[in-house]
GROMACS .gro file of C-alpha atoms in nm:
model
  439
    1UNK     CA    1   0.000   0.000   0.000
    2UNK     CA    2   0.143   0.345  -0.097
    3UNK     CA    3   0.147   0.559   0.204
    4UNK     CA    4   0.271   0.911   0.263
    5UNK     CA    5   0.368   1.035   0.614
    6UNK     CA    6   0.365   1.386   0.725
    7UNK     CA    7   0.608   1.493   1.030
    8UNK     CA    8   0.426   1.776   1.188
    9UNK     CA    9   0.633   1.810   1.435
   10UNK     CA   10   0.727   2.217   1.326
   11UNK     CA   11   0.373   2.274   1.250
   12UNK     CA   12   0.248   2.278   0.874
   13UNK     CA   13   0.195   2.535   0.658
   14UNK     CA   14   0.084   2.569   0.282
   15UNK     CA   15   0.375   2.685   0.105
   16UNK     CA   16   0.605   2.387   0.342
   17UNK     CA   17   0.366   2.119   0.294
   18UNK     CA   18   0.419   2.216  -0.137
   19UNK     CA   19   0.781   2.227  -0.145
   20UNK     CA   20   0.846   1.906   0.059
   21UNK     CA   21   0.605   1.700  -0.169
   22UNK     CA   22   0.773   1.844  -0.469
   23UNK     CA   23   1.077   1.691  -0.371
   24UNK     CA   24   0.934   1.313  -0.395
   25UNK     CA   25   0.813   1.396  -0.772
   26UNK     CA   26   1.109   1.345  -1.060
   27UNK     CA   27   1.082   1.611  -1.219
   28UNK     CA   28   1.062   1.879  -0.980
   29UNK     CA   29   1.145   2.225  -1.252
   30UNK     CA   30   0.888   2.012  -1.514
   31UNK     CA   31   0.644   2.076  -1.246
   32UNK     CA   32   0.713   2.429  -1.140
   33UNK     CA   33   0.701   2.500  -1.552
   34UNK     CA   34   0.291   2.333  -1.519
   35UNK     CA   35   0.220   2.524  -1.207
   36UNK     CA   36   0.300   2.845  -1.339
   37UNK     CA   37   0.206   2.815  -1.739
   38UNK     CA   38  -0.196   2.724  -1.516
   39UNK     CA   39  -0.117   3.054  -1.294
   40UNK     CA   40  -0.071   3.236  -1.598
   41UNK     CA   41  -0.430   3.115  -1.764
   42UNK     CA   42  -0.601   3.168  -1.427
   43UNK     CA   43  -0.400   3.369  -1.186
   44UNK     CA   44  -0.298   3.772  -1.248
   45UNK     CA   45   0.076   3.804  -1.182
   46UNK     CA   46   0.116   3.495  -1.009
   47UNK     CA   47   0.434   3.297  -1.027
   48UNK     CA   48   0.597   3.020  -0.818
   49UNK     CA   49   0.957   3.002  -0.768
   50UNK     CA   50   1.169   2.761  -0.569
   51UNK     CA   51   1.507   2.782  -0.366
   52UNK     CA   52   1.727   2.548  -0.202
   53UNK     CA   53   1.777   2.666   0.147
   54UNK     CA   54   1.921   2.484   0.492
   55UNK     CA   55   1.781   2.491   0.848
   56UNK     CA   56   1.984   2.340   1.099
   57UNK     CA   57   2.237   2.164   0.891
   58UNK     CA   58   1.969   2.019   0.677
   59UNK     CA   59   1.888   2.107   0.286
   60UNK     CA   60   1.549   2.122   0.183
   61UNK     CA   61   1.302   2.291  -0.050
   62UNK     CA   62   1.167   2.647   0.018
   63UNK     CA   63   0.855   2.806  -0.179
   64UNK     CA   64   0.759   3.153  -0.231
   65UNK     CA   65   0.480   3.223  -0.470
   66UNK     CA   66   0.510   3.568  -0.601
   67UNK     CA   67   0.229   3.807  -0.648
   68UNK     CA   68   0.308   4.136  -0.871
   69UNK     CA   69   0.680   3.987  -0.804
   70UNK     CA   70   0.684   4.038  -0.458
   71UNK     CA   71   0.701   3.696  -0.169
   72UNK     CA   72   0.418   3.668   0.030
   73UNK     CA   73   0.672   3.659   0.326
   74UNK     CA   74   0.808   4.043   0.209
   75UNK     CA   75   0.723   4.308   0.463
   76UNK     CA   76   0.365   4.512   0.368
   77UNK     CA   77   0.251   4.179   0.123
   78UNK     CA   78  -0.103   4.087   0.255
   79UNK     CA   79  -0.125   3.757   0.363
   80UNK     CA   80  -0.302   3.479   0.248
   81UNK     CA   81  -0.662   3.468   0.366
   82UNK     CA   82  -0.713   3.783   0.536
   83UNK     CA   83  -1.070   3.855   0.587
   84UNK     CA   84  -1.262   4.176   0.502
   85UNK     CA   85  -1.579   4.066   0.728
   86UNK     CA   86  -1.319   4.028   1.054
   87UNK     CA   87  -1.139   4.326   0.903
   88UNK     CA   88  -1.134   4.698   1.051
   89UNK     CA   89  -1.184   4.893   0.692
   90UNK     CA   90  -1.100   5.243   0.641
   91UNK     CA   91  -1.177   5.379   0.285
   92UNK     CA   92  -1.081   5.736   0.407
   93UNK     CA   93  -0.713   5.624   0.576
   94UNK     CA   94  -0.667   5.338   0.305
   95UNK     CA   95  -0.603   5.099   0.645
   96UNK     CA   96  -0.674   4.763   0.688
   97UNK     CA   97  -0.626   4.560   1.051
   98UNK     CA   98  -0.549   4.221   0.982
   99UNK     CA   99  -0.776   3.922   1.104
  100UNK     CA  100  -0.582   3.674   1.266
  101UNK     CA  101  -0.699   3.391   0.990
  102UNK     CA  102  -0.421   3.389   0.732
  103UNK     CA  103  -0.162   3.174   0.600
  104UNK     CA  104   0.191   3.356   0.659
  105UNK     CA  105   0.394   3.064   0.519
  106UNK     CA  106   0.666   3.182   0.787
  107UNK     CA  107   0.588   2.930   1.040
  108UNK     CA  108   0.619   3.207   1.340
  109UNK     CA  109   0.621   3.560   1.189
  110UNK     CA  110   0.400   3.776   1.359
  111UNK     CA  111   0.071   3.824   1.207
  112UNK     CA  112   0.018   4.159   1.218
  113UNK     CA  113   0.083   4.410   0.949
  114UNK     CA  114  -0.090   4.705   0.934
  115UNK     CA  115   0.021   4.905   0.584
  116UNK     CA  116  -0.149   5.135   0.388
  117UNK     CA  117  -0.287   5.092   0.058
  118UNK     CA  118  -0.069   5.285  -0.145
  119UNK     CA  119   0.169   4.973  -0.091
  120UNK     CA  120   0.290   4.827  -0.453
  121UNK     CA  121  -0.042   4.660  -0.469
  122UNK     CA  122  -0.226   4.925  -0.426
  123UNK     CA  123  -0.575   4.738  -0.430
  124UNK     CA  124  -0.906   4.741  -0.208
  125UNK     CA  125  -1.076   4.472  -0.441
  126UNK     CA  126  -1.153   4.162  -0.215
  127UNK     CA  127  -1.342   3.844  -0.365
  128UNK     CA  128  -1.625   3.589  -0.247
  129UNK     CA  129  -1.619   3.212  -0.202
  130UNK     CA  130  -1.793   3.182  -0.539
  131UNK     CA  131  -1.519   3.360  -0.683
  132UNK     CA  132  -1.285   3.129  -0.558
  133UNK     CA  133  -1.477   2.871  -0.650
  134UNK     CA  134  -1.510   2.969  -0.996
  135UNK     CA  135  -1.097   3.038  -1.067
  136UNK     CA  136  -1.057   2.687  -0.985
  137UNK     CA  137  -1.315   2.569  -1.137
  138UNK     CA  138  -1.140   2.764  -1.470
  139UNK     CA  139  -0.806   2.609  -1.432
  140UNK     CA  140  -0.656   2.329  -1.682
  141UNK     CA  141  -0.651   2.076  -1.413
  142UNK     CA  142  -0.783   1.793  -1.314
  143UNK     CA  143  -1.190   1.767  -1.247
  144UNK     CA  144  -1.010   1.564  -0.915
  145UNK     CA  145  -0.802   1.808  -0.838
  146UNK     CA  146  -1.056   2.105  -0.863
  147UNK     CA  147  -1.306   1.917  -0.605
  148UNK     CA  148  -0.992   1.877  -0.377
  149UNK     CA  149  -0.906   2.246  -0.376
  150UNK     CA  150  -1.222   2.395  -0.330
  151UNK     CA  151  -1.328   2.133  -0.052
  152UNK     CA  152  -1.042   2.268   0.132
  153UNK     CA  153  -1.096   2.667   0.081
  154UNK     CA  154  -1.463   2.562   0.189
  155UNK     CA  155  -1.350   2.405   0.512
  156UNK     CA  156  -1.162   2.725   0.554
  157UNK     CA  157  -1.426   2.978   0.505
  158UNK     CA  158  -1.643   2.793   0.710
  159UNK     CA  159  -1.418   2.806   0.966
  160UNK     CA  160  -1.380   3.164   0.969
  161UNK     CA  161  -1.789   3.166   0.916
  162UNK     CA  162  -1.794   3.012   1.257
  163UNK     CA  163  -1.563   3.208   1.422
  164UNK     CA  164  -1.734   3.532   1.326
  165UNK     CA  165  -2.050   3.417   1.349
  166UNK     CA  166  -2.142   3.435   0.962
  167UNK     CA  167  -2.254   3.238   0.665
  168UNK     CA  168  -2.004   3.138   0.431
  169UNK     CA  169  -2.164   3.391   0.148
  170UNK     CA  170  -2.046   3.642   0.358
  171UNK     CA  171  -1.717   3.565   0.375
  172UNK     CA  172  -1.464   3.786   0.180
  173UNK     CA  173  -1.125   3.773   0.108
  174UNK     CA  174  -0.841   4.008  -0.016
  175UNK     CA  175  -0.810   3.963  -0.404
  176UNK     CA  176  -0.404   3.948  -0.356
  177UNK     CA  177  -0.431   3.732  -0.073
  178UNK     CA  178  -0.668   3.523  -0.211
  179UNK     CA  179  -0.376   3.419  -0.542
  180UNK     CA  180  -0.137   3.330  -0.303
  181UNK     CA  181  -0.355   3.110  -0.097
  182UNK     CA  182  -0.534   2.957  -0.436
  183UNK     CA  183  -0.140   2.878  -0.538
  184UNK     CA  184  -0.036   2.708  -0.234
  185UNK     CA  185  -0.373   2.529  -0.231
  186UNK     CA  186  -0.397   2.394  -0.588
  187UNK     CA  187  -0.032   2.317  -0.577
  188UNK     CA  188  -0.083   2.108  -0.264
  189UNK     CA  189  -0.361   1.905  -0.454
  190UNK     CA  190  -0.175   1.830  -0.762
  191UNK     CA  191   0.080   1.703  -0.604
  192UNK     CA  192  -0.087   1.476  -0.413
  193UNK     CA  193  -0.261   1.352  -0.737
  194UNK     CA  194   0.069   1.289  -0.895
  195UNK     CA  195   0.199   1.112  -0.596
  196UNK     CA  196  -0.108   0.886  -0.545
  197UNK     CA  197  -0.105   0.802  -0.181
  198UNK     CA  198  -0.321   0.531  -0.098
  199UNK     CA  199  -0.330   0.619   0.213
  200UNK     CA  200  -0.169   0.943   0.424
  201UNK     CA  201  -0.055   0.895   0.814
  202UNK     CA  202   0.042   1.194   0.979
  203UNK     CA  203   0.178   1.279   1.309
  204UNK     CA  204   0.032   1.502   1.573
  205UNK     CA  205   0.033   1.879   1.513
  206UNK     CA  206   0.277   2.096   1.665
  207UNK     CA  207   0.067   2.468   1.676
  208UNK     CA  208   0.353   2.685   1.852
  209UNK     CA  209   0.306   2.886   2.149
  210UNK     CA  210   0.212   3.242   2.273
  211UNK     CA  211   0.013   3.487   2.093
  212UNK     CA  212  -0.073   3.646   1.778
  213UNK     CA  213  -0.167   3.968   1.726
  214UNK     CA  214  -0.446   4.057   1.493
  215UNK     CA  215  -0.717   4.274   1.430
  216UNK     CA  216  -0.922   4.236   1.756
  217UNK     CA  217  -0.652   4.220   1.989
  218UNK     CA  218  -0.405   3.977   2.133
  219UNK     CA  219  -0.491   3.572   2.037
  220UNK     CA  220  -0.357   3.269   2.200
  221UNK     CA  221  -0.212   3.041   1.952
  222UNK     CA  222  -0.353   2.855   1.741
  223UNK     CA  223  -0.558   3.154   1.615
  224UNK     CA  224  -0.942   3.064   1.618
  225UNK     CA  225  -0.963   2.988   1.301
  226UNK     CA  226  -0.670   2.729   1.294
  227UNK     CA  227  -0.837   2.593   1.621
  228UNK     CA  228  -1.111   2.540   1.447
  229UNK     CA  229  -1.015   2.390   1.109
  230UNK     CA  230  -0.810   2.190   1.383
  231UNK     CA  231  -1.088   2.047   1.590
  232UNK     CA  232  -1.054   1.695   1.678
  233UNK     CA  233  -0.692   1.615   1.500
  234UNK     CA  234  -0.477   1.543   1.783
  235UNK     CA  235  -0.253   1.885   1.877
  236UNK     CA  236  -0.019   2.004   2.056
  237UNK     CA  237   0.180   2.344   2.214
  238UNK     CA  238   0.586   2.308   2.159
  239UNK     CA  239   0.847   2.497   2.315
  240UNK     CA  240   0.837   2.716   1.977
  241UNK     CA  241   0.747   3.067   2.036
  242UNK     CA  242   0.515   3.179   1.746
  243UNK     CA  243   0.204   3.041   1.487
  244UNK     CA  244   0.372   2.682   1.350
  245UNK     CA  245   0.047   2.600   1.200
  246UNK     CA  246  -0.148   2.806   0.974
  247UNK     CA  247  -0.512   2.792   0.822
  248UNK     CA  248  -0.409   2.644   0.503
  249UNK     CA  249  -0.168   2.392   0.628
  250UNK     CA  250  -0.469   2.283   0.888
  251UNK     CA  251  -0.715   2.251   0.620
  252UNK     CA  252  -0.471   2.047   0.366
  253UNK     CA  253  -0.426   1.794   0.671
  254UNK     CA  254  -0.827   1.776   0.742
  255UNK     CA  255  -0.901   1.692   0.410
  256UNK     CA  256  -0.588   1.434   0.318
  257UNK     CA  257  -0.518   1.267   0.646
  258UNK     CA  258  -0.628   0.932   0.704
  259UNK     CA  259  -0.523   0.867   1.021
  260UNK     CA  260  -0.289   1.041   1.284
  261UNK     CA  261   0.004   0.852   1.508
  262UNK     CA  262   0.340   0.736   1.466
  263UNK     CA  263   0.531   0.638   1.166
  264UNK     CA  264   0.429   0.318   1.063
  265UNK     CA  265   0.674   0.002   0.926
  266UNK     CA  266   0.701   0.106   0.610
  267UNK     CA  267   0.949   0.043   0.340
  268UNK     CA  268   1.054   0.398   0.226
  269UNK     CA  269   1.143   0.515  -0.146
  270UNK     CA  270   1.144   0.882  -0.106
  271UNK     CA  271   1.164   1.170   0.161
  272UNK     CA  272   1.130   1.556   0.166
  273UNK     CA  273   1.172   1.844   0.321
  274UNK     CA  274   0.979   2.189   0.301
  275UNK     CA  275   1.127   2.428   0.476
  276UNK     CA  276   0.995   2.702   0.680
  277UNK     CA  277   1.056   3.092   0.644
  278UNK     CA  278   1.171   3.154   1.027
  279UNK     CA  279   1.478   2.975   1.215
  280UNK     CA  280   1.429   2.789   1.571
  281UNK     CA  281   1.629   2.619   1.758
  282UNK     CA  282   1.547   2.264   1.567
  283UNK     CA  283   1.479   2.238   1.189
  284UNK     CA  284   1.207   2.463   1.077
  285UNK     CA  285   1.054   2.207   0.852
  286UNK     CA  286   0.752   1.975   0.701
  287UNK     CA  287   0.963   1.622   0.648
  288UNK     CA  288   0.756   1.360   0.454
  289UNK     CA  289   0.771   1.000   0.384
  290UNK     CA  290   0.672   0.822   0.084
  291UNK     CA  291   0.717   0.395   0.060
  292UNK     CA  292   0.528   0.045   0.066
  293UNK     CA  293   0.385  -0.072   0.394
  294UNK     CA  294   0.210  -0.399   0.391
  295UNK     CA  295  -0.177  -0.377   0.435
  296UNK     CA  296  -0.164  -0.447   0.817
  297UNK     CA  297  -0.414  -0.267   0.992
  298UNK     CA  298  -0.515  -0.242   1.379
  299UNK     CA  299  -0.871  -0.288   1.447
  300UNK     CA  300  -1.070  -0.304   1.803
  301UNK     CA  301  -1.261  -0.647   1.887
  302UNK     CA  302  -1.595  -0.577   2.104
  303UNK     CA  303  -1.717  -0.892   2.259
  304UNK     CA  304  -1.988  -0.969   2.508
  305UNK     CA  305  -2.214  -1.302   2.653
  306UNK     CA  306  -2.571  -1.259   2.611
  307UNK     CA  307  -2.808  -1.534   2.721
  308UNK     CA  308  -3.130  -1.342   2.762
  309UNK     CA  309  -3.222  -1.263   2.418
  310UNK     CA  310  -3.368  -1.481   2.146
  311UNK     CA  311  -3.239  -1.581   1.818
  312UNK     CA  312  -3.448  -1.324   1.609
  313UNK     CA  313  -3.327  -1.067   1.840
  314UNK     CA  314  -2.955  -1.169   1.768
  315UNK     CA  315  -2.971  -1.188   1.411
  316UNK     CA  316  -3.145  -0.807   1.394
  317UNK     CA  317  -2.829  -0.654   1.646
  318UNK     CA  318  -2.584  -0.798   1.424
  319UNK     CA  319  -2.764  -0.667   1.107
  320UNK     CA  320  -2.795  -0.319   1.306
  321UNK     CA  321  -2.426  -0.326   1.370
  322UNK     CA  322  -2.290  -0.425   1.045
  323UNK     CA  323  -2.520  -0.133   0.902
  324UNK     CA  324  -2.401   0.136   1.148
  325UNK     CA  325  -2.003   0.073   1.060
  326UNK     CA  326  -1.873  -0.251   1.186
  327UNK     CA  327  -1.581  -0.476   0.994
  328UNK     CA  328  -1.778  -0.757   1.127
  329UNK     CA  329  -2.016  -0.862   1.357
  330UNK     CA  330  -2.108  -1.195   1.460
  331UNK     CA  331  -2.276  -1.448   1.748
  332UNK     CA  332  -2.105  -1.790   1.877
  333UNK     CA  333  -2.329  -2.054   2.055
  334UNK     CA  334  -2.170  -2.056   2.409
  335UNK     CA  335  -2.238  -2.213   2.747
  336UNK     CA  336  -2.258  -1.977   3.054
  337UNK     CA  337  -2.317  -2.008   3.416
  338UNK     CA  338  -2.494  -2.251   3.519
  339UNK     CA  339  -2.447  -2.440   3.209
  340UNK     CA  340  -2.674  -2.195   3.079
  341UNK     CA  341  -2.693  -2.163   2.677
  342UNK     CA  342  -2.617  -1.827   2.524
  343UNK     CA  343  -2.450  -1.655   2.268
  344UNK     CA  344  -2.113  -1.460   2.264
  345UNK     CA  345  -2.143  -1.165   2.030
  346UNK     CA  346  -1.796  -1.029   1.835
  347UNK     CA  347  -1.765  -0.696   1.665
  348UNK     CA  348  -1.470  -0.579   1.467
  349UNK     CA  349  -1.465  -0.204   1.418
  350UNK     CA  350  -1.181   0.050   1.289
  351UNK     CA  351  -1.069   0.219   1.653
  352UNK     CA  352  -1.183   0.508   1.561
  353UNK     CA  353  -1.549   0.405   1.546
  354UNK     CA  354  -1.503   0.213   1.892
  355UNK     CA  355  -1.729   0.452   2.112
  356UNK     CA  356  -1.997   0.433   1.845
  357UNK     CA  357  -1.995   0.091   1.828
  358UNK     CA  358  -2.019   0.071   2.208
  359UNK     CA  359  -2.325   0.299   2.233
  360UNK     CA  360  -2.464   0.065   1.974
  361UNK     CA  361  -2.404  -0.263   2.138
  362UNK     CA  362  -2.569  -0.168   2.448
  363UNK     CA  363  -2.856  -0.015   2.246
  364UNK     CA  364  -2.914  -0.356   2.065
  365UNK     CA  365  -2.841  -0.619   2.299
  366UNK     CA  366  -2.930  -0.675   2.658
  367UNK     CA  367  -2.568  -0.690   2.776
  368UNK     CA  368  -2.462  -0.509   3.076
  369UNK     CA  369  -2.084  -0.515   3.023
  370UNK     CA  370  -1.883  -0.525   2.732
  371UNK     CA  371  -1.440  -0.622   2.649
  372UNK     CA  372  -1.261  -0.504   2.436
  373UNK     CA  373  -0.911  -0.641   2.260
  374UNK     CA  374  -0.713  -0.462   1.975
  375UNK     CA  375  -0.621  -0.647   1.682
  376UNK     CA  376  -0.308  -0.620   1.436
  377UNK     CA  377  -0.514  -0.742   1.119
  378UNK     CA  378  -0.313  -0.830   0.747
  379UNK     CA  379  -0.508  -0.766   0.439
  380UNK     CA  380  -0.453  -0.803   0.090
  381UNK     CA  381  -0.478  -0.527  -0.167
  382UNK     CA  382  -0.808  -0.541  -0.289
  383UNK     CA  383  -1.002  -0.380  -0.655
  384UNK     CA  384  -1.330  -0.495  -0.808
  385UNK     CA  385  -1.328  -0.506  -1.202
  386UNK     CA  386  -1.643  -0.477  -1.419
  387UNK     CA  387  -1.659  -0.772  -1.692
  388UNK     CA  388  -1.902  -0.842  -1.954
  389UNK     CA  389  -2.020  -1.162  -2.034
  390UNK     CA  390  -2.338  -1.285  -2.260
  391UNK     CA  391  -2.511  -1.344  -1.868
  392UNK     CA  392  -2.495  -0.950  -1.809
  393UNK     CA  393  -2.245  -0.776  -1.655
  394UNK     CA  394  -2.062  -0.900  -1.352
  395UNK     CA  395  -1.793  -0.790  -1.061
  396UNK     CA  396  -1.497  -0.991  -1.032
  397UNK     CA  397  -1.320  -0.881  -0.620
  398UNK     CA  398  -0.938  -0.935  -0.670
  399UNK     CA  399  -0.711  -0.962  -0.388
  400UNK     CA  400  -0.319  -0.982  -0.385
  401UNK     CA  401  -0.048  -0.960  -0.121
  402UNK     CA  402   0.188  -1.168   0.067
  403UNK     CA  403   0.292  -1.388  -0.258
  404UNK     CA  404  -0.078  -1.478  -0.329
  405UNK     CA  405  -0.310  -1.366  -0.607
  406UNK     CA  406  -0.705  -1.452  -0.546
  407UNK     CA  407  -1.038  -1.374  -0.699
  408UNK     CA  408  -1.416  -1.462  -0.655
  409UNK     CA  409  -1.730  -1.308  -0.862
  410UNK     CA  410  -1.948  -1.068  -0.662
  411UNK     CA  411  -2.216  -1.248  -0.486
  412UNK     CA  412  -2.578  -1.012  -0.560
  413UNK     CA  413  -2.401  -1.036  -0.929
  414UNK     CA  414  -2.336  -1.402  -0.958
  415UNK     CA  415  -2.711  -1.474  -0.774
  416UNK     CA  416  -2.894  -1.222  -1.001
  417UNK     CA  417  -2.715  -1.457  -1.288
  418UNK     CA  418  -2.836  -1.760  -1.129
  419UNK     CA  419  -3.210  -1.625  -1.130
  420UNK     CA  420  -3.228  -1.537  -1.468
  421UNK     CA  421  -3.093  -1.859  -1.611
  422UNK     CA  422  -3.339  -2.082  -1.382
  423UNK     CA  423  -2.961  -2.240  -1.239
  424UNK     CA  424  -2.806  -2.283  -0.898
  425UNK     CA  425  -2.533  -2.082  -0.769
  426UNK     CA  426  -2.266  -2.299  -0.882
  427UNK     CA  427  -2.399  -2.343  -1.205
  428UNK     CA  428  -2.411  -1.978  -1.267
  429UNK     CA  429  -2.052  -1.934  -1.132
  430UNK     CA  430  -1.965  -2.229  -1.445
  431UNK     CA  431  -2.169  -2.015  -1.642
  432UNK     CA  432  -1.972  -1.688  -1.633
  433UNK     CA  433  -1.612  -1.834  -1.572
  434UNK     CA  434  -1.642  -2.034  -1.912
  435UNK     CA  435  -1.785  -1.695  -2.069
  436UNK     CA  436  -1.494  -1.537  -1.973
  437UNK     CA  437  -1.237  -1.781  -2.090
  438UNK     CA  438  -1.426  -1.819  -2.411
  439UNK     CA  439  -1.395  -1.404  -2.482
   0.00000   0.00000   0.00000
């Protein structure tokens, strides 16, 4: 299983998170040449440029995307995702306060910068989510790619929505801030296309420490916004004084992360690094991982003894389970006290679904007490293919892993066969198998 793992460990931002998956594609300038030849068709003044720089002793990747020439991280820019509905707006002093929701790319600048707008962009134009929505939906990329990007701006205007108590159509943003964030999101996207994760592990979020100041005052880190696009993704304050995660970077992770925790045992083919615009004591950096890991999963085993409830009763808990999330779910004729007969009912669930699950079992059964176990499981790589045969059309499942290739025709598909040709099961599974060989 392709799997990509994402060291959080300084924080993530959207600029890091695009150059250190740059690094694992092979043709990293053929790439930067794409990105900017689509900025040019969609994005005014927009270009992407890359440097090698070193943090700590180690080299990685840095990103600036340039708006009008200048670096988003360039004193008076305005930063990605600044607000004008959190903003303090003066047409008459040309002065904006900045809302604490942006994406500064420097992993621990300060977020405040108040500038007037005679700056070099000189611009009081700001932009709606259907805006946004609409430049992506305009550039030559993938249809993919597109729902990707604008899933993740929508997860960050609602976000800010929340935080200011407002709908989402009234949620503005500043037209130059607005390219820079589009860049560092639609780059982030197409790179993971290209890469093709099947699955992305990260580890738990380092935010930073301290404050931020922004338009309304003083704001603990993370900013409300990133604590909100951050809710329920396991975080945590380093020793780092500053913002280590911004907006973007915390949408990216909601929207591509599988599953948080340590790096797994995994057999690794690339690595990157995407480094930061501030220097710390440690590496200011986004590392990630790319490599094989075999398809072993851990999964939590529910298990109780029921001898109060009849047979009808059993089978409709199980069904009620299996339809509410569970792996598996299923009853084994047991003897209890008293040489009592019962039945011992097993539930496998993913570990994140465990409380659920719970709730569940004690809504559906009559049990007063439930154990639980966690299990390492190994699976083989599985795909369904569509083939045509004179019978109708009919699902072949295909596993493979661990030296072994299997496959099996899809039950309802193989059955509805069956029905239609007046045959049994086995007959029908003849039936299609000689089709097959015969085309």
């Amino acid at each position: 299983m392709k799997t990509l793992y994402i060291d959080c460990g300084m924080g993530a931002a959207g600029d890091m998170l695009t150059a250190a998956l740059l690094e694992l594609v092979p043709d990293k300038d053929g790439f930067i040449m794409r990105l900017n030849r689509i900025w040019d068709r969609s994005l005014k003044n927009v270009r992407t440029v890359t440097e090698r720089t070193e943090k700590c002793g180690i080299t990685g990747t840095g990103v600036h995307v340039l708006v009008d020439g200048v670096s988003e991280h360039e004193p008076g820019h305005i930063h990605s995702h600044e607000h004008e509905d959190a903003h303090t707006h003066h047409h008459d002093g040309h002065q904006h306060d900045h809302d604490d929701h942006h994406d500064g790319h420097n992993n621990g600048h300060d977020a405040h910068h108040d500038h007037d707008h005679d700056d070099h962009h000189g611009s009081h134009h700001h932009v709606s989510m259907n805006d946004i929505m609409s430049t992506i939906d305009g550039m030559d990329i993938p249809e993919g790619v597109k729902k990707a990007a604008g899933a993740v701006y929508q997860s960050i205007a609602e976000a800010e929505g929340k935080v200011h108590g407002k709908p989402v159509t009234e949620i503005h943003f500043h037209e130059v801030g607005m390219a820079d964030a589009i860049a560092d999101v639609v780059s982030v996207c197409l790179l993971m296309d290209e890469i093709g994760a099947d699955r992305v592990i990260a580890s738990p979020i380092n935010t930073g420490s301290g404050t931020v100041r922004c338009a309304h005052g003083i704001m603990p880190v993370p900013a409300p916004a990133t604590a909100e696009l951050l809710r329920d993704m396991p975080i945590y304050s380093g020793d780092e004084s500053g913002e280590l995660c911004t907006p973007t970077g915390a949408a990216l992770l909601r929207y591509y992360v599988n599953e948080f925790g340590n790096m797994p045992v995994m057999k690794v083919s690339g690595i990157g690094y995407g480094m930061g615009h501030k220097d710390f004591d440690r590496p200011n950096c986004v590392r990630v991982m790319f490599g094989e890991i075999s398809a072993r999963e851990e999964v939590t085993g529910l298990a109780c003894n029921i001898d109060d409830m009849t047979g009808e009763e059993m089978g409709y808990a199980t069904e009620r389970l299996l339809k509410e999330g569970a792996r598996e779910a299923y009853v084994i004729p047991v003897f209890m006290k008293k040489s009592r007969p019962g039945y011992e009912l097993r539930v496998l669930c993913d570990i994140k679904d465990r409380d659920r699950m719970v709730e569940s079992i004690f809504r559906y059964t009559t049990t007063i007490g439930i154990r639980e176990s966690v299990y390492k499981r190994y699976v083989m790589d599985r795909t369904v293919d569509e083939m045509y045969t004179s019978y109708g059309n009919v699902r072949i499942k295909r596993s493979s892993g661990y030296g072994s290739r299997k496959s099996k025709f899809e039950y309802d598909d193989l059955s509805a066969v069956a029905d239609k040709e007046g045959v049994g099961l086995r007959e029908a599974r003849e039936y299609c198998t000689d089709d097959l060989r015969r085309g």
